[in-house]
PDB file of C-alpha atoms and ligand atoms in Angstrom:
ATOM      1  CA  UNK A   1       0.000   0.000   0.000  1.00 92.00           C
ATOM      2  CA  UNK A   2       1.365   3.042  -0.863  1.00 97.00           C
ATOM      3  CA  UNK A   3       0.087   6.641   1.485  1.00 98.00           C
ATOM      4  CA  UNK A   4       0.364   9.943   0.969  1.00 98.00           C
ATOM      5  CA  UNK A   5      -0.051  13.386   3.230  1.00 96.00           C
ATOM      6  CA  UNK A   6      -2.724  15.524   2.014  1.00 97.00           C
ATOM      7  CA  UNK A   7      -2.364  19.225   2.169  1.00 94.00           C
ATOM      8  CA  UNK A   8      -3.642  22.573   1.443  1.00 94.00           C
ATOM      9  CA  UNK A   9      -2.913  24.515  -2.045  1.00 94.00           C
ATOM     10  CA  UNK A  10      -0.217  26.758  -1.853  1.00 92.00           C
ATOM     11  CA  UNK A  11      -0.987  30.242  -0.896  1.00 87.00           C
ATOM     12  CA  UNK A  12       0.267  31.463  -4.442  1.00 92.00           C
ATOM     13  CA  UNK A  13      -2.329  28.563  -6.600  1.00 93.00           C
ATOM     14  CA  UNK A  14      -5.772  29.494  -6.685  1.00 90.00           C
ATOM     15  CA  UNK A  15      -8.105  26.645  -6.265  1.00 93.00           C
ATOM     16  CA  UNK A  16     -11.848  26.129  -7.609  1.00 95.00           C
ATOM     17  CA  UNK A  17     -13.717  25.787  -4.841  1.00 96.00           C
ATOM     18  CA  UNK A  18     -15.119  29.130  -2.711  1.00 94.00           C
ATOM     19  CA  UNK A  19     -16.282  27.239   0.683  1.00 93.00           C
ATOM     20  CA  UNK A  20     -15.202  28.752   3.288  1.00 93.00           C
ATOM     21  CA  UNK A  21     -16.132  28.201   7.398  1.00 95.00           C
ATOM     22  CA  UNK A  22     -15.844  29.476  10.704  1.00 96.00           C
ATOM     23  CA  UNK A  23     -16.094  27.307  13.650  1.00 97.00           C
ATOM     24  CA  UNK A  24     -14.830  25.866  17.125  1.00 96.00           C
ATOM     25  CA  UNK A  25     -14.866  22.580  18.752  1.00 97.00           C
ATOM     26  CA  UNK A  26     -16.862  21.974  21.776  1.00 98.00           C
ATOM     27  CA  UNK A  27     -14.098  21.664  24.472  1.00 98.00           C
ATOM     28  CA  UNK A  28     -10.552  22.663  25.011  1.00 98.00           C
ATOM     29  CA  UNK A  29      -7.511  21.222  27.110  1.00 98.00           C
ATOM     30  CA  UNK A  30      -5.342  24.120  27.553  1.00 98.00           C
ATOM     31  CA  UNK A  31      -1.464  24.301  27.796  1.00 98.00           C
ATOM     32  CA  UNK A  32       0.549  24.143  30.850  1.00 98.00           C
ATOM     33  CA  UNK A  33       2.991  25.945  32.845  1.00 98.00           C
ATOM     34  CA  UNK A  34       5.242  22.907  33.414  1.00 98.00           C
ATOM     35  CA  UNK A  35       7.706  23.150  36.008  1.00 98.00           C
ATOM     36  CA  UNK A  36      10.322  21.013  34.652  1.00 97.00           C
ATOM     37  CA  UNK A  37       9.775  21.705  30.478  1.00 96.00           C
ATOM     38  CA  UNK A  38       8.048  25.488  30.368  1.00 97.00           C
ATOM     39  CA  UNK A  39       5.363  27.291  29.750  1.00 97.00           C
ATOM     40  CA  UNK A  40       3.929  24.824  26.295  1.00 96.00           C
ATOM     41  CA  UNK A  41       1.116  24.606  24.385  1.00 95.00           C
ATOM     42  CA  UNK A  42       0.292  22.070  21.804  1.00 91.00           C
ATOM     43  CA  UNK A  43      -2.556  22.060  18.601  1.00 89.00           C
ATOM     44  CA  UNK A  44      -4.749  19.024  17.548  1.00 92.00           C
ATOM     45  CA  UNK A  45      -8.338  17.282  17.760  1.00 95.00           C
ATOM     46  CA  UNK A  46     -10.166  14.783  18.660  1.00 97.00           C
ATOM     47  CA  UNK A  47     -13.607  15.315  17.214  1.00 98.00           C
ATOM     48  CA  UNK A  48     -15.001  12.297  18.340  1.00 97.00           C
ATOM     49  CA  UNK A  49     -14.369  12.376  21.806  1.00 97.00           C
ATOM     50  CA  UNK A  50     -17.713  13.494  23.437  1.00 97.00           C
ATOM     51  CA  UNK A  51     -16.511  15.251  26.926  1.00 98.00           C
ATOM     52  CA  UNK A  52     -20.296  16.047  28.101  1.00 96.00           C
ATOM     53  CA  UNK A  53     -20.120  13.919  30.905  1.00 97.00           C
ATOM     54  CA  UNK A  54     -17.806  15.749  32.627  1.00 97.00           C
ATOM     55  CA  UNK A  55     -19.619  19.082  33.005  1.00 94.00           C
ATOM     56  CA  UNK A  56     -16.380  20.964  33.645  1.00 97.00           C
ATOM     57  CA  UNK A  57     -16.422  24.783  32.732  1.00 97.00           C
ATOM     58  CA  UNK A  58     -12.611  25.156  32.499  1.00 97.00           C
ATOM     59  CA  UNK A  59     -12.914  23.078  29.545  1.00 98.00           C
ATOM     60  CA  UNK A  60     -15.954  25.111  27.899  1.00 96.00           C
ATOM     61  CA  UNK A  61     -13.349  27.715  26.384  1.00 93.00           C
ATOM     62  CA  UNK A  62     -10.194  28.394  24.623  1.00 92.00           C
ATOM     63  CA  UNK A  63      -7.711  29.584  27.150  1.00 92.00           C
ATOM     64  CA  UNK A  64      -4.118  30.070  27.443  1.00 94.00           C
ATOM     65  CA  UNK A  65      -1.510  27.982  29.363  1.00 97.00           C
ATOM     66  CA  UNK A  66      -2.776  27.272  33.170  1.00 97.00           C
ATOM     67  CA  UNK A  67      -0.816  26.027  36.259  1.00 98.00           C
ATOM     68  CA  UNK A  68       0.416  22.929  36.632  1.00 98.00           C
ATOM     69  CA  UNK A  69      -2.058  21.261  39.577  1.00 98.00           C
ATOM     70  CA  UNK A  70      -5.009  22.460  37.265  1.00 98.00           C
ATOM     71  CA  UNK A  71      -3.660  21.390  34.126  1.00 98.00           C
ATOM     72  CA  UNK A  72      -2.972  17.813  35.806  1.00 98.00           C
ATOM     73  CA  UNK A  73      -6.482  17.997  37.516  1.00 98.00           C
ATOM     74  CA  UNK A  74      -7.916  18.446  34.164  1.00 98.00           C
ATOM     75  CA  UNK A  75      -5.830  15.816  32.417  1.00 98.00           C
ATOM     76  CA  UNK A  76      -7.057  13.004  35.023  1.00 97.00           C
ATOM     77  CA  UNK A  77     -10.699  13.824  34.055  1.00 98.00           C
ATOM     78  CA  UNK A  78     -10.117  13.620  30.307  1.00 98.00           C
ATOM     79  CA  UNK A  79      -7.432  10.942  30.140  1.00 97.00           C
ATOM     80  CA  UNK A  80     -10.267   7.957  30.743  1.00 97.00           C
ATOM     81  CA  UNK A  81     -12.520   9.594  28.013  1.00 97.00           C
ATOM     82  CA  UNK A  82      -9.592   9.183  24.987  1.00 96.00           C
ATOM     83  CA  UNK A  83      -8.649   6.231  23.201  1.00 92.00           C
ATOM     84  CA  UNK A  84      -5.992   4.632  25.380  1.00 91.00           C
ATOM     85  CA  UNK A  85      -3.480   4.400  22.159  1.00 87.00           C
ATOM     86  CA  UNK A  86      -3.165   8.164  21.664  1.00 91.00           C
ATOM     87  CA  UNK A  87      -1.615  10.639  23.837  1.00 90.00           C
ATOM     88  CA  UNK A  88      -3.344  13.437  26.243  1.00 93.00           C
ATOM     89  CA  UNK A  89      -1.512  16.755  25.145  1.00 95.00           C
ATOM     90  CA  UNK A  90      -2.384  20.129  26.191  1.00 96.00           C
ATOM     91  CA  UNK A  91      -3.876  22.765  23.817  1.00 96.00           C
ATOM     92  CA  UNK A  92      -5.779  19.749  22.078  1.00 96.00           C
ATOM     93  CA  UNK A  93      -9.705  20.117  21.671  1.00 97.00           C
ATOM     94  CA  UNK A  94     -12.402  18.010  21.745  1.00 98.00           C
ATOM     95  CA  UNK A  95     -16.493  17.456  20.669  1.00 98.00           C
ATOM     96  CA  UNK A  96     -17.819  18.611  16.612  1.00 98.00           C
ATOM     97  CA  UNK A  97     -16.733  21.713  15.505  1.00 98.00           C
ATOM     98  CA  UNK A  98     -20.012  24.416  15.253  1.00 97.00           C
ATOM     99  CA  UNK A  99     -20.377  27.534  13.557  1.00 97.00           C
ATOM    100  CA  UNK A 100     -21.136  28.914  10.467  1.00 97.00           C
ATOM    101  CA  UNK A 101     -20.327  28.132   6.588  1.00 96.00           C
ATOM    102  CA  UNK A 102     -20.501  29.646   3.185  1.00 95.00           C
ATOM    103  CA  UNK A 103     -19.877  28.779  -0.725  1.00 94.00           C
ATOM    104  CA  UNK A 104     -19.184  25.847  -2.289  1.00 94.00           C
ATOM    105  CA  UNK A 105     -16.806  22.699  -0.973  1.00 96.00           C
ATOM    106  CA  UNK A 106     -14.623  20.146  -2.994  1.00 97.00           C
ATOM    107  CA  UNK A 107     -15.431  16.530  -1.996  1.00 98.00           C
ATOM    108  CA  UNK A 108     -11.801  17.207  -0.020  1.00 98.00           C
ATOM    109  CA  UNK A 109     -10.724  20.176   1.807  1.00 97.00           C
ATOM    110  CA  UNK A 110      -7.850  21.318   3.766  1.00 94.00           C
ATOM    111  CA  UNK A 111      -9.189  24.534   5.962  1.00 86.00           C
ATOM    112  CA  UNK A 112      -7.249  25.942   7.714  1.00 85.00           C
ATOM    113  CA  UNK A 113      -4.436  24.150   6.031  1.00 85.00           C
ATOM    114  CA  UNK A 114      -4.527  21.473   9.598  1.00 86.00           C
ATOM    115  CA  UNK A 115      -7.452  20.002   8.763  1.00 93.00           C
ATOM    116  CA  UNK A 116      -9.260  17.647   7.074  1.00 97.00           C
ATOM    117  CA  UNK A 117     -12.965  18.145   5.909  1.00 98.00           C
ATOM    118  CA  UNK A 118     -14.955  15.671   4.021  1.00 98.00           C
ATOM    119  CA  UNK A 119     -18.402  16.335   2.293  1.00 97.00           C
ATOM    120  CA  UNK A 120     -20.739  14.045   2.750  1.00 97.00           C
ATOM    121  CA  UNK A 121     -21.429  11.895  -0.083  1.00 97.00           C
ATOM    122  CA  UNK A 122     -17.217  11.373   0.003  1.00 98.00           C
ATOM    123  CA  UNK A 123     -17.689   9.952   3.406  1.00 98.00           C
ATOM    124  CA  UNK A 124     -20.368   7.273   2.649  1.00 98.00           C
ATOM    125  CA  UNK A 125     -18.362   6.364  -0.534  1.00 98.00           C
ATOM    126  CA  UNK A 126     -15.444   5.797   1.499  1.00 98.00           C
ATOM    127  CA  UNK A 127     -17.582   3.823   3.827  1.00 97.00           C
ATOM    128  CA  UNK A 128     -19.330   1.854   0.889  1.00 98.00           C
ATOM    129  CA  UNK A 129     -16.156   0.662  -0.850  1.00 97.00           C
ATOM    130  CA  UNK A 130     -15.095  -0.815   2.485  1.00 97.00           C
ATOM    131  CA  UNK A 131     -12.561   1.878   3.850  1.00 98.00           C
ATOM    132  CA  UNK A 132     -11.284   1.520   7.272  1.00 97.00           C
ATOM    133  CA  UNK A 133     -10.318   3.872   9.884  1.00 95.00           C
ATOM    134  CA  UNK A 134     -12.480   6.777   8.658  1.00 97.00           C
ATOM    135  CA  UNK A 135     -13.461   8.368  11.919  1.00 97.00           C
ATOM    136  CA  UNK A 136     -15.380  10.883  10.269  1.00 98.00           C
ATOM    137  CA  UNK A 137     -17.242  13.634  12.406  1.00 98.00           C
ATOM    138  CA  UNK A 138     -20.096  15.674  11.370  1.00 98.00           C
ATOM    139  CA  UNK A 139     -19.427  19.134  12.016  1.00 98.00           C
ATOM    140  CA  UNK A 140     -22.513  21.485  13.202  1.00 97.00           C
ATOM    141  CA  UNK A 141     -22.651  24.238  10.797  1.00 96.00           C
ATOM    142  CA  UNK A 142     -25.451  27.075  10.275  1.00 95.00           C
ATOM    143  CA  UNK A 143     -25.644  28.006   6.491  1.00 93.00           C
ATOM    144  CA  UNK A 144     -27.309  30.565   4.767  1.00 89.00           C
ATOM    145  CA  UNK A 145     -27.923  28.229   1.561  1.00 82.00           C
ATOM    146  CA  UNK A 146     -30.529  25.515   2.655  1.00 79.00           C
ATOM    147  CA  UNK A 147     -28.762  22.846  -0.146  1.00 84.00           C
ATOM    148  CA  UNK A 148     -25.076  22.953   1.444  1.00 88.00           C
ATOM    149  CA  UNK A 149     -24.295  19.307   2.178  1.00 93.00           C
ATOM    150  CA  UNK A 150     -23.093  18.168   5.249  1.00 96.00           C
ATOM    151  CA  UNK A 151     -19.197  18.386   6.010  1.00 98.00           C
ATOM    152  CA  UNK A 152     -17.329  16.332   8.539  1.00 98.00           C
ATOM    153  CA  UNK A 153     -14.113  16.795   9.894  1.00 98.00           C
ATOM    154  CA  UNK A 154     -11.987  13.835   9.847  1.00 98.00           C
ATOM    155  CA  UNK A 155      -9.776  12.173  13.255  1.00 97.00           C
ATOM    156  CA  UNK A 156      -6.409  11.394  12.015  1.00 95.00           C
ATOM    157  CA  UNK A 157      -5.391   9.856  15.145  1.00 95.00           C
ATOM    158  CA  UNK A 158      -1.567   9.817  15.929  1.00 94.00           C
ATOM    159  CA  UNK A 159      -0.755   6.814  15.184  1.00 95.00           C
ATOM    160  CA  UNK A 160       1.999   6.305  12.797  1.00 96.00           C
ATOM    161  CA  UNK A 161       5.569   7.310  12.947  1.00 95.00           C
ATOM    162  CA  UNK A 162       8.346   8.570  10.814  1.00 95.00           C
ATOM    163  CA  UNK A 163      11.828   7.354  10.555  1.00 94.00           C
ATOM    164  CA  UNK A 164      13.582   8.225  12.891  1.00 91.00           C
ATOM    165  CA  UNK A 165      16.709   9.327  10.136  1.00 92.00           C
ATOM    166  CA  UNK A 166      14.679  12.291   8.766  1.00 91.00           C
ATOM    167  CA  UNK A 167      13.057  13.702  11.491  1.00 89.00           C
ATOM    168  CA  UNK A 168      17.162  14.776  12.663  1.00 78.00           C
ATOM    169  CA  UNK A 169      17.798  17.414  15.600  1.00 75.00           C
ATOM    170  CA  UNK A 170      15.118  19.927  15.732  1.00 78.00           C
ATOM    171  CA  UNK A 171      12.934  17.742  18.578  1.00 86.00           C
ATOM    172  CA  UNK A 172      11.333  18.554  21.568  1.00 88.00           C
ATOM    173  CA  UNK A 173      12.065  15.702  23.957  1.00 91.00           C
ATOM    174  CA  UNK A 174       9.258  14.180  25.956  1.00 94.00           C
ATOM    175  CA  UNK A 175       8.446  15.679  29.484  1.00 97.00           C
ATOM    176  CA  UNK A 176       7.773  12.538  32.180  1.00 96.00           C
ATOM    177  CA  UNK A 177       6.445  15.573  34.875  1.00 97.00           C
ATOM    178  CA  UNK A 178       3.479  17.408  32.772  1.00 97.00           C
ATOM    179  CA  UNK A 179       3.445  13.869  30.015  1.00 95.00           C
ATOM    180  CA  UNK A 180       4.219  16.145  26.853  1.00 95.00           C
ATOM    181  CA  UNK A 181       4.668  13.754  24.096  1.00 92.00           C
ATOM    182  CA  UNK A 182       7.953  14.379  21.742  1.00 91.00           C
ATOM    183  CA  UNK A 183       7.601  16.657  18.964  1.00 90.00           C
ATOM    184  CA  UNK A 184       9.354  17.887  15.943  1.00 90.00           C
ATOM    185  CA  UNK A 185       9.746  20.157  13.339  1.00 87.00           C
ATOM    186  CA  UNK A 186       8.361  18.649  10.168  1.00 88.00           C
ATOM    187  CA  UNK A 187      11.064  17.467   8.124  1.00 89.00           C
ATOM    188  CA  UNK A 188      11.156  18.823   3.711  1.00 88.00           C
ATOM    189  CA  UNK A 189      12.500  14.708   3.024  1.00 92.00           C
ATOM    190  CA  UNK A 190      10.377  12.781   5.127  1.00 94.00           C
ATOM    191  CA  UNK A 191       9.024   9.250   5.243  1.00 96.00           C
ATOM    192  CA  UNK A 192       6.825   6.550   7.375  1.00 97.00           C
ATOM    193  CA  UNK A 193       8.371   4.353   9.883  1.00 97.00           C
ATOM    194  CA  UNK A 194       7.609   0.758   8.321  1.00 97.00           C
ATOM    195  CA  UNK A 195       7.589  -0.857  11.410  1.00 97.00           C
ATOM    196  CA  UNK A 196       4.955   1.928  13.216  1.00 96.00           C
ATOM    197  CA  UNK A 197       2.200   1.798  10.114  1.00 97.00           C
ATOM    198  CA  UNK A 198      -1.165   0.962  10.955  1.00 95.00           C
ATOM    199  CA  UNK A 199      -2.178  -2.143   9.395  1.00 92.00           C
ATOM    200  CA  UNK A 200      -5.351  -1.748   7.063  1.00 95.00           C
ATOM    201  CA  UNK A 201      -6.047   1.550   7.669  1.00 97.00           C
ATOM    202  CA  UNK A 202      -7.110   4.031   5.086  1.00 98.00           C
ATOM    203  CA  UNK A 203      -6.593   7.321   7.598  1.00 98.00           C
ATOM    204  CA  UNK A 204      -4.386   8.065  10.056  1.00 97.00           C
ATOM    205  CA  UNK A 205      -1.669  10.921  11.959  1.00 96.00           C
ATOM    206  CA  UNK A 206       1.633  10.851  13.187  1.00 94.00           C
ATOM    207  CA  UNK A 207       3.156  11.269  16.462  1.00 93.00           C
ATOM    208  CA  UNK A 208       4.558  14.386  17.564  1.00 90.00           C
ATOM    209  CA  UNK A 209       3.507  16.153  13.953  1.00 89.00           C
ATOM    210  CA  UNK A 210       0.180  17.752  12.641  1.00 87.00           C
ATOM    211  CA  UNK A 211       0.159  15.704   9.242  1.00 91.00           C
ATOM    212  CA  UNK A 212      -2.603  13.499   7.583  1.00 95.00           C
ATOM    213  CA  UNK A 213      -2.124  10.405   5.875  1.00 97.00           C
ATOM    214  CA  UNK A 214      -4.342   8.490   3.396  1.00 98.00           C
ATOM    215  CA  UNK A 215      -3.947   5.804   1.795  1.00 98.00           C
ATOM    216  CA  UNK A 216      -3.742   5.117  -2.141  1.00 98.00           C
ATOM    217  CA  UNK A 217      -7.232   3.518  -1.786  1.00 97.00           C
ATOM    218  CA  UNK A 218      -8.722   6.382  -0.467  1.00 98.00           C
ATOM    219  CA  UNK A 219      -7.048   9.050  -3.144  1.00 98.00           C
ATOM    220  CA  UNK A 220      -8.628   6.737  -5.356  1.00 98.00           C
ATOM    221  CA  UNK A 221     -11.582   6.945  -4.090  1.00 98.00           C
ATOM    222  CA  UNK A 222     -12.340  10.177  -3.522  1.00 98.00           C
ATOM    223  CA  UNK A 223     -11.092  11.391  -7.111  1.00 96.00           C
ATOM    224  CA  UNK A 224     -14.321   9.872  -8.421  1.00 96.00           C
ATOM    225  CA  UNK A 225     -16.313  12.708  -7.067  1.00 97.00           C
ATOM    226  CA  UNK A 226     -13.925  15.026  -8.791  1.00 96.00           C
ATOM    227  CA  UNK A 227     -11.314  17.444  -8.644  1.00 96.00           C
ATOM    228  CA  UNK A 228     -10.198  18.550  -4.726  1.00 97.00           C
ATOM    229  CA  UNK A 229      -7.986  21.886  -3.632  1.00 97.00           C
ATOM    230  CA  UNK A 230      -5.568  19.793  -1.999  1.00 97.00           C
ATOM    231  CA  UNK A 231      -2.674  18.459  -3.166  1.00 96.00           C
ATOM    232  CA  UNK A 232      -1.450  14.568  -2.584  1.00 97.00           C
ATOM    233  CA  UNK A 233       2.366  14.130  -1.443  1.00 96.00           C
ATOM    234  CA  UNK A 234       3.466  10.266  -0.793  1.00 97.00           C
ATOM    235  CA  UNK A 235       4.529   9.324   2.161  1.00 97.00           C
ATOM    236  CA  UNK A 236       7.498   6.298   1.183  1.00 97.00           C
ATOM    237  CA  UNK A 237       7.491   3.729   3.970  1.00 97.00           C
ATOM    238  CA  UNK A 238      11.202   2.872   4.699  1.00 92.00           C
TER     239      UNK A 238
HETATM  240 ZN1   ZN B   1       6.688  19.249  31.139  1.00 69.72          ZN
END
């Protein structure tokens, strides 16, 4: 199987497709002032983690870094609600994205550049020809046009690596006090840990970096609903 990263056009390439959106997820984990590893904040989502059961206000709204006892307080009460086989990180949110929408969306879209939004007849092809791993969330968005399909926002959980040879210096080391996972700079030559790729699935992330990967399958797929702004760079496996 071959996988690639999807991104976003370049700023300079002017795409076809006008749909634009504004919108937050439901709950936030916000960064910490760590006493061993500094004052950090980290970026991410899981969209399909559904945090109403906890009732907790201090995760109702974006906020900066907090102390340390809170930040570990609130880490306890969200750890048990996350898959157990991806990390807790602060700055990471939570819950479908709601807001607003306008114009006219690609089957595949890459807005802001970090994420990954699906229409909706993509997502029941994918699911149709048999696709796996598509944790695909719907996102709650008001529209003025009463024919806008529904667009969900897709979990590319972290669970792939890369090589260890291309990632080189530029890392941020794990933090055993606060639990920050190790991150990195992406690297321009980069490619997939062969030992660390998730078997049979179509979708997935990659530790300690804010980059989707499909699979072959699934560019195949969705290029028979038509032409995307994104752009498809493959990911070798080495
Ligand atoms: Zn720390």
């Amino acid at each position: 199987m071959r996988y690639f990263s999807v991104d976003s056009l370049n700023f300079d390439e002017s795409g076809m497709w006008s749909g634009e959106y504004r919108a937050r997820h439901r709950w936030h984990l916000p960064g910490v002032e760590c006493p061993r590893c500094g004052t950090w904040s980290g970026s991410g989502a899981y969209p399909s983690v559904d945090l109403s059961s906890l009732s907790e206000p201090a995760l109702d709204e974006v906020r900066g870094p907090t102390n340390f006892e809170e930040y570990m307080r609130l880490v306890a009460l969200v750890r048990p609600l996350l898959p157990a086989d991806v990390p807790v990180k602060g700055g990471t949110s939570f819950g479908p994205m709601r807001g607003t929408a306008q114009g006219r969306f690609g089957p595949v879209t890459c807005y802001p550049p970090w994420e990954l939004v699906l229409r909706e007849d993509v997502v029941e092809l994918l699911k149709s020809k048999g696709l796996q791993g598509i944790i695909a969330v719907r996102m709650e968005l008001r529209s003025r046009r009463s024919t806008m399909p529904a667009l969900y926002e897709v979990e590319a959980r972290p669970l792939a690596k890369l090589h260890t040879d291309c990632i080189g210096e530029f890392k941020t080391p794990p933090c055993s006090v606060c639990g920050r996972p190790e991150s990195y700079f992406l690297p321009p030559k980069r490619w997939l840990l062969r030992s660390a790729v998730p078997e049979g699935l179509d979708v997935f992330g990659i530790a300690g970096a804010r980059l989707r990967v499909v699979s072959e399958r699934f560019v195949e797929t969705v290029q028979r609903l038509g032409p995307s702004d994104v752009h498809y760079q493959e990911l070798p496996v080495g």
